[in-house]
Each structure stands twice: as C-alpha cells, then as structure tokens.
C-alpha cells in the first residue's frame, strides 16, 4: 500500500525538524549550563529505609553536595548558578541525590517520605536542568498541595535531559541512557517504602524515559502527559503491570507533532504512536486546556486528574 499524502507530509515535517535541530544545536549548545564546573559527588549507599534518621543522613549528604557545587560555581564567576544552588541548599529543601555536573542532576523530595501512603515520582522532559528547574518544582508543590496529607512528591531529575531544540530531543538516546538509573531509583524507593502506593508521572520527553524503564517496575501507575510518543506501539509493549494512563491538554503544542518513527541508517527519529490514540490502549484522563508546561498548574483540570490517579481514586475508561 502506498503511503498516504498525510503520512508523507508528517514524515517530511519530522525530518525537517530533525535537520533544523541539527543545524541549531551548535548555537543552543553554546549556552548550555554544562559549561559551569561542579565537583564529582561522593558515592552514597542505597536508601534501604525511609526511617527519619536514614532520610536525614541522605538529605545532609545532598545539601553538602549542593553547597560544594555552589562554591565552585561562585569561584567560576557564575552568579546565577550560585544563587540557584544557594536556594536549593536552604533548610527545608531535601535532596536524596545531587550532582551539579553537566547541566545538573538531582532527586528532590517534597513532603515526608516516612509516613507517605502515596508517592508520585515526576520525570521531567527536555530543557529541564539546574537553570530551568523552577517550573518542575512549582508543579511538584502544586501536586503535593492537591494530594494533601499522607503524600510525598519526588522530582527525579536523574538524567542528562536533551535541550529543547536539539536532535537529542527527537531521538531515544538520552532516554536509553536514563532508563537504568530511573529503574534503579524506583526500585530503591519502593523497597524503602513498601507500604506506599508509587506512581510514575512522565512529562514530555520524560515519557520516553519512563517507557524505556517501565519493564519490571512495581508501580501502581504510569502516567504519560504532553508526550511526543514513547517509542512503543502500544501500552502492552511497555511490559509493565502498572496501569497506563495518558493525557493531552487542548492547548499543548505537541499535539501538532507528527507521531512517526523513522529509522535512518545511523539513528531512529521520532517516537511513534500517540499515547492518547485509541490504538495505543492507555486509559486517557481529562487534561482540560493544559498547555505543554501547564499540566500541574494549581486549580487546573489536569492537576486534579493526575492527583486522582496518584491517590487511586480515578476512574477507568477513555476521556
């Protein structure tokens, strides 16, 4: 069967985006925060308990790493980075892990893990790094407020995210690199909090990361939103026992992205089936009028829907 004109146009659009990003990469890459030096973090033992003493030891280690990175950024003359790290090291901020190198990685906890009955792990997408972390943090805070007592939210910035305008954002390489670390973290978290209900919330390129990590993870929910696709043809291909959800806001520009997967000789471009498409087989939740960065905005339909999923009170069926 010959390809449809619509499919041909979508294929050309995706290839054009890839070529455009390839040309733009040297320009956007010059401003990447990876240029700011940071020390090599000390190794930490796996978190084997969510007892307050064990958590505080990890949080103290995280604060020490942040302060060391802040001091190095200050010596380098990067006041913006030093100010951001000063804020991260303030009392009340709790990081299970921190690495300031190459754009930055961190795992921040909002709420109290020790008594939490439900835990949401947020996996951000392209363009999120230490210099662009505020929106993820605000969204996590809004979700925690919506969930109420007995909850915790973890922001897992545990990988080298691709820049928004780059070939890496259109290919699965960074997700393949990230998946083992995410899988390891979720298993560690689940072992430390065996009675908690854990949900994995995957935004944008983060949904590609979650799809690569999904197999074998014992989580209650896998929530894909603002997704460009996952690289899987359907929910069953994720090989997870989790309940797979998908949402797409009415004002999300990613709805216009071509959902194709093109195998070039040296790389695969695109991520295939749209997770909200019927053929993917996910349970579609109501994301209201969310824009691409607005799924966790306070008072939004999408925030209420996602909180309901994390709490285990969301119904089934397609929106």
Short mmCIF file of C-alpha atoms in Angstrom, two decimals:
data_model
loop_
_atom_site.label_atom_id
_atom_site.label_comp_id
_atom_site.label_asym_id
_atom_site.label_seq_id
_atom_site.Cartn_x
_atom_site.Cartn_y
_atom_site.Cartn_z
CA UNK A 1 0.00 0.00 0.00
CA UNK A 2 1.37 3.40 -0.95
CA UNK A 3 1.84 5.87 1.90
CA UNK A 4 -0.93 8.45 2.24
CA UNK A 5 -0.19 12.09 1.38
CA UNK A 6 -0.83 12.97 5.03
CA UNK A 7 1.69 10.38 6.21
CA UNK A 8 4.21 11.68 3.69
CA UNK A 9 3.77 15.25 4.89
CA UNK A 10 4.18 14.18 8.51
CA UNK A 11 7.31 12.24 7.64
CA UNK A 12 8.79 15.26 5.87
CA UNK A 13 7.86 17.50 8.80
CA UNK A 14 9.64 15.23 11.26
CA UNK A 15 12.75 15.01 9.11
CA UNK A 16 12.71 18.79 8.64
CA UNK A 17 12.52 19.24 12.42
CA UNK A 18 15.46 16.88 12.87
CA UNK A 19 17.59 18.68 10.30
CA UNK A 20 16.64 22.09 11.75
CA UNK A 21 17.58 20.94 15.24
CA UNK A 22 20.87 19.55 13.94
CA UNK A 23 21.77 22.90 12.44
CA UNK A 24 20.66 24.82 15.55
CA UNK A 25 22.49 22.59 18.02
CA UNK A 26 25.86 24.39 17.92
CA UNK A 27 24.11 27.67 18.70
CA UNK A 28 21.87 26.38 21.51
CA UNK A 29 24.59 24.15 22.89
CA UNK A 30 26.89 27.10 23.46
CA UNK A 31 24.60 28.37 26.20
CA UNK A 32 24.04 25.03 27.92
CA UNK A 33 24.67 25.09 31.69
CA UNK A 34 27.02 22.12 31.32
CA UNK A 35 29.81 24.71 30.97
CA UNK A 36 29.59 25.51 34.70
CA UNK A 37 32.03 23.26 36.60
CA UNK A 38 30.93 21.20 39.61
CA UNK A 39 32.68 18.66 41.83
CA UNK A 40 32.36 14.90 41.47
CA UNK A 41 29.79 13.85 44.10
CA UNK A 42 30.66 11.34 46.79
CA UNK A 43 29.17 7.87 46.46
CA UNK A 44 26.13 7.18 48.64
CA UNK A 45 24.78 3.86 49.85
CA UNK A 46 21.34 2.78 48.61
CA UNK A 47 18.42 4.05 50.64
CA UNK A 48 17.32 0.90 52.47
CA UNK A 49 14.85 2.57 54.81
CA UNK A 50 12.56 5.57 54.98
CA UNK A 51 13.12 5.95 58.69
CA UNK A 52 13.70 9.62 59.60
CA UNK A 53 17.34 9.01 60.59
CA UNK A 54 18.16 7.31 57.28
CA UNK A 55 16.44 10.05 55.28
CA UNK A 56 18.15 12.84 57.18
CA UNK A 57 21.54 11.28 56.50
CA UNK A 58 20.81 11.29 52.78
CA UNK A 59 19.42 14.81 52.88
CA UNK A 60 22.52 16.04 54.73
CA UNK A 61 24.73 14.45 52.07
CA UNK A 62 22.66 16.13 49.36
CA UNK A 63 22.99 19.54 50.99
CA UNK A 64 26.76 19.08 51.25
CA UNK A 65 26.97 18.32 47.52
CA UNK A 66 24.83 21.35 46.64
CA UNK A 67 27.00 23.65 48.75
CA UNK A 68 30.17 22.29 47.17
CA UNK A 69 28.72 22.88 43.71
CA UNK A 70 27.61 26.38 44.76
CA UNK A 71 31.11 27.28 45.93
CA UNK A 72 32.65 26.04 42.68
CA UNK A 73 30.10 27.96 40.60
CA UNK A 74 30.90 31.11 42.59
CA UNK A 75 34.61 30.68 42.00
CA UNK A 76 33.86 30.22 38.30
CA UNK A 77 32.02 33.55 38.34
CA UNK A 78 28.55 32.17 37.54
CA UNK A 79 26.38 34.16 39.94
CA UNK A 80 23.14 32.85 38.51
CA UNK A 81 24.07 29.24 39.16
CA UNK A 82 25.49 30.05 42.59
CA UNK A 83 22.24 31.82 43.56
CA UNK A 84 20.14 28.87 42.36
CA UNK A 85 22.27 26.45 44.35
CA UNK A 86 22.09 28.65 47.44
CA UNK A 87 18.30 28.38 47.26
CA UNK A 88 18.50 24.60 46.86
CA UNK A 89 20.68 24.30 49.98
CA UNK A 90 18.27 26.18 52.23
CA UNK A 91 16.75 24.45 55.27
CA UNK A 92 13.63 22.56 54.30
CA UNK A 93 14.88 21.53 50.84
CA UNK A 94 15.56 17.80 50.82
CA UNK A 95 17.60 16.05 48.11
CA UNK A 96 18.21 12.31 48.06
CA UNK A 97 20.89 12.86 45.42
CA UNK A 98 22.64 15.79 43.78
CA UNK A 99 25.22 16.10 41.02
CA UNK A 100 25.96 19.57 39.67
CA UNK A 101 27.93 18.41 36.63
CA UNK A 102 26.85 18.58 33.00
CA UNK A 103 23.65 20.60 33.46
CA UNK A 104 22.85 19.04 36.80
CA UNK A 105 21.02 16.08 38.24
CA UNK A 106 19.07 15.86 41.45
CA UNK A 107 16.32 13.96 43.25
CA UNK A 108 14.28 16.28 45.47
CA UNK A 109 11.59 15.17 47.91
CA UNK A 110 8.58 17.32 48.77
CA UNK A 111 6.63 16.14 51.78
CA UNK A 112 7.58 13.40 54.22
CA UNK A 113 8.51 10.02 52.78
CA UNK A 114 8.45 8.22 56.14
CA UNK A 115 4.67 8.07 56.65
CA UNK A 116 3.65 8.58 53.00
CA UNK A 117 0.88 6.29 51.77
CA UNK A 118 1.18 7.55 48.20
CA UNK A 119 4.26 8.80 46.38
CA UNK A 120 4.40 10.48 42.98
CA UNK A 121 7.71 10.42 41.10
CA UNK A 122 7.89 13.20 38.49
CA UNK A 123 10.14 12.60 35.48
CA UNK A 124 10.67 15.89 33.58
CA UNK A 125 11.36 16.24 29.88
CA UNK A 126 13.60 18.19 27.54
CA UNK A 127 15.06 21.51 28.57
CA UNK A 128 14.91 20.92 32.33
CA UNK A 129 18.23 21.39 34.14
CA UNK A 130 19.51 23.33 37.15
CA UNK A 131 18.92 26.64 35.40
CA UNK A 132 15.37 25.68 34.32
CA UNK A 133 14.18 23.74 37.34
CA UNK A 134 11.72 26.17 38.87
CA UNK A 135 8.64 25.12 36.89
CA UNK A 136 9.14 21.44 37.79
CA UNK A 137 9.47 22.38 41.44
CA UNK A 138 6.35 24.55 41.37
CA UNK A 139 4.37 21.79 39.69
CA UNK A 140 5.53 19.28 42.29
CA UNK A 141 4.45 21.65 45.06
CA UNK A 142 1.03 22.14 43.48
CA UNK A 143 0.58 18.37 43.19
CA UNK A 144 1.55 17.86 46.84
CA UNK A 145 -0.98 20.51 47.90
CA UNK A 146 -3.67 18.82 45.80
CA UNK A 147 -2.90 15.37 47.24
CA UNK A 148 -2.93 16.53 50.85
CA UNK A 149 -1.64 14.71 53.92
CA UNK A 150 -0.12 11.27 53.68
CA UNK A 151 1.58 12.07 50.37
CA UNK A 152 5.03 12.83 49.03
CA UNK A 153 6.22 14.02 45.63
CA UNK A 154 9.68 13.28 44.27
CA UNK A 155 11.19 15.25 41.38
CA UNK A 156 13.54 12.85 39.63
CA UNK A 157 15.93 14.94 37.55
CA UNK A 158 18.27 11.99 37.37
CA UNK A 159 19.42 12.20 33.76
CA UNK A 160 21.07 14.45 31.22
CA UNK A 161 17.99 15.95 29.60
CA UNK A 162 18.18 16.98 25.95
CA UNK A 163 17.92 20.62 25.01
CA UNK A 164 14.52 21.57 23.61
CA UNK A 165 15.97 22.48 20.22
CA UNK A 166 18.33 19.60 19.55
CA UNK A 167 18.49 16.28 17.69
CA UNK A 168 18.65 14.55 21.08
CA UNK A 169 15.06 15.66 21.80
CA UNK A 170 13.88 13.79 18.68
CA UNK A 171 15.81 10.57 19.27
CA UNK A 172 15.78 7.97 22.08
CA UNK A 173 19.46 8.08 23.01
CA UNK A 174 19.14 10.15 26.19
CA UNK A 175 16.17 8.04 27.29
CA UNK A 176 18.18 4.85 26.81
CA UNK A 177 20.94 6.37 28.96
CA UNK A 178 18.46 7.42 31.66
CA UNK A 179 16.32 4.29 31.93
CA UNK A 180 18.68 2.17 34.10
CA UNK A 181 19.07 4.99 36.63
CA UNK A 182 15.32 5.58 36.84
CA UNK A 183 14.63 1.86 37.18
CA UNK A 184 17.22 1.58 39.95
CA UNK A 185 15.84 4.60 41.82
CA UNK A 186 12.21 3.47 41.71
CA UNK A 187 13.15 0.02 42.96
CA UNK A 188 15.21 1.57 45.77
CA UNK A 189 12.32 3.88 46.70
CA UNK A 190 9.78 1.06 46.63
CA UNK A 191 11.98 -1.13 48.84
CA UNK A 192 12.38 1.71 51.35
CA UNK A 193 8.63 2.49 51.40
CA UNK A 194 6.98 -0.92 50.89
CA UNK A 195 3.53 0.15 52.07
CA UNK A 196 3.29 3.23 49.84
CA UNK A 197 1.47 3.43 46.51
CA UNK A 198 4.03 4.69 43.97
CA UNK A 199 3.04 6.37 40.69
CA UNK A 200 5.39 7.43 37.90
CA UNK A 201 4.43 10.73 36.25
CA UNK A 202 6.19 11.26 32.93
CA UNK A 203 6.08 14.61 31.14
CA UNK A 204 7.05 15.20 27.52
CA UNK A 205 10.44 13.55 26.72
CA UNK A 206 10.20 12.08 30.22
CA UNK A 207 7.55 9.73 28.83
CA UNK A 208 10.20 8.24 26.54
CA UNK A 209 12.45 7.73 29.58
CA UNK A 210 9.64 6.07 31.53
CA UNK A 211 8.76 3.80 28.63
CA UNK A 212 12.36 2.60 28.44
CA UNK A 213 12.39 1.94 32.21
CA UNK A 214 8.88 0.53 32.62
CA UNK A 215 9.51 -3.19 32.26
CA UNK A 216 9.55 -4.90 35.64
CA UNK A 217 8.88 -1.80 37.73
CA UNK A 218 6.39 -2.42 40.52
CA UNK A 219 4.49 0.86 40.40
CA UNK A 220 0.76 1.40 40.52
CA UNK A 221 0.50 3.88 37.66
CA UNK A 222 2.48 5.02 34.66
CA UNK A 223 1.16 8.43 33.63
CA UNK A 224 2.21 9.88 30.25
CA UNK A 225 1.30 13.50 29.55
CA UNK A 226 2.36 16.04 26.97
CA UNK A 227 4.04 13.07 25.29
CA UNK A 228 5.67 13.07 21.85
CA UNK A 229 5.24 9.27 21.86
CA UNK A 230 7.16 6.63 23.74
CA UNK A 231 8.79 4.52 21.05
CA UNK A 232 6.28 1.77 21.81
CA UNK A 233 3.37 0.89 19.55
CA UNK A 234 1.03 0.35 22.47
CA UNK A 235 0.68 0.12 26.23
CA UNK A 236 1.18 -3.66 26.23
CA UNK A 237 4.60 -3.19 24.62
CA UNK A 238 5.75 -1.37 27.76
CA UNK A 239 5.65 -4.75 29.56
CA UNK A 240 4.53 -3.26 32.83
CA UNK A 241 1.97 -4.32 35.39
CA UNK A 242 1.22 -0.66 36.09
CA UNK A 243 -1.99 0.95 34.97
CA UNK A 244 -1.01 3.06 31.94
CA UNK A 245 -2.61 6.49 31.62
CA UNK A 246 -2.22 9.23 29.01
CA UNK A 247 -3.34 12.83 28.81
CA UNK A 248 -3.02 15.69 26.33
CA UNK A 249 -4.12 19.24 27.03
CA UNK A 250 -6.17 21.15 24.49
CA UNK A 251 -3.54 23.91 24.31
CA UNK A 252 -0.47 21.66 24.16
CA UNK A 253 1.56 22.42 21.04
CA UNK A 254 2.90 18.86 20.99
CA UNK A 255 -0.47 17.72 19.62
CA UNK A 256 0.75 19.02 16.26
CA UNK A 257 3.93 16.95 16.30
CA UNK A 258 4.00 14.08 13.77
CA UNK A 259 3.73 10.76 15.61
CA UNK A 260 6.06 8.78 13.42
CA UNK A 261 9.16 6.69 13.95
CA UNK A 262 11.70 6.85 11.13
CA UNK A 263 14.67 4.51 11.10
CA UNK A 264 17.60 6.29 9.48
CA UNK A 265 20.89 4.45 8.88
CA UNK A 266 22.50 5.91 12.00
CA UNK A 267 19.58 6.81 14.29
CA UNK A 268 15.84 6.48 14.82
CA UNK A 269 13.93 9.77 14.69
CA UNK A 270 10.55 10.21 16.37
CA UNK A 271 8.63 8.17 18.91
CA UNK A 272 5.71 6.62 17.08
CA UNK A 273 2.15 6.19 18.32
CA UNK A 274 0.49 8.99 20.26
CA UNK A 275 -0.26 7.63 23.77
CA UNK A 276 -3.74 9.22 23.74
CA UNK A 277 -4.63 7.49 20.45
CA UNK A 278 -7.15 4.63 20.83
CA UNK A 279 -4.76 2.15 19.26
CA UNK A 280 -2.17 2.77 21.97
CA UNK A 281 -4.51 1.36 24.58
CA UNK A 282 -3.84 3.67 27.54
CA UNK A 283 -6.60 4.98 29.79
CA UNK A 284 -6.99 8.61 28.78
CA UNK A 285 -7.53 11.17 31.53
CA UNK A 286 -9.08 14.61 31.20
CA UNK A 287 -6.24 17.15 30.80
CA UNK A 288 -8.56 20.10 30.19
CA UNK A 289 -6.99 23.05 28.40
CA UNK A 290 -3.43 22.45 29.63
CA UNK A 291 -0.55 23.86 27.64
CA UNK A 292 2.66 21.90 27.31
CA UNK A 293 4.13 23.20 30.57
CA UNK A 294 0.84 23.64 32.42
CA UNK A 295 -0.33 20.18 33.45
CA UNK A 296 0.40 20.78 37.14
CA UNK A 297 -0.91 24.34 37.35
CA UNK A 298 -2.85 24.99 40.58
CA UNK A 299 -6.60 24.68 40.09
CA UNK A 300 -6.32 23.07 36.65
CA UNK A 301 -8.38 20.14 35.40
CA UNK A 302 -5.20 18.26 34.54
CA UNK A 303 -3.79 18.66 38.06
CA UNK A 304 -6.98 17.29 39.60
CA UNK A 305 -6.97 14.37 37.19
CA UNK A 306 -3.33 13.49 37.88
CA UNK A 307 -3.83 13.82 41.64
CA UNK A 308 -6.79 11.45 41.40
CA UNK A 309 -4.63 8.90 39.62
CA UNK A 310 -1.88 9.14 42.24
CA UNK A 311 -4.45 8.84 45.04
CA UNK A 312 -6.01 5.78 43.39
CA UNK A 313 -9.43 7.39 43.09
CA UNK A 314 -9.50 7.99 39.32
CA UNK A 315 -11.99 6.01 37.28
CA UNK A 316 -11.27 3.98 34.19
CA UNK A 317 -12.33 4.44 30.60
CA UNK A 318 -11.39 6.87 27.88
CA UNK A 319 -11.98 10.60 28.40
#
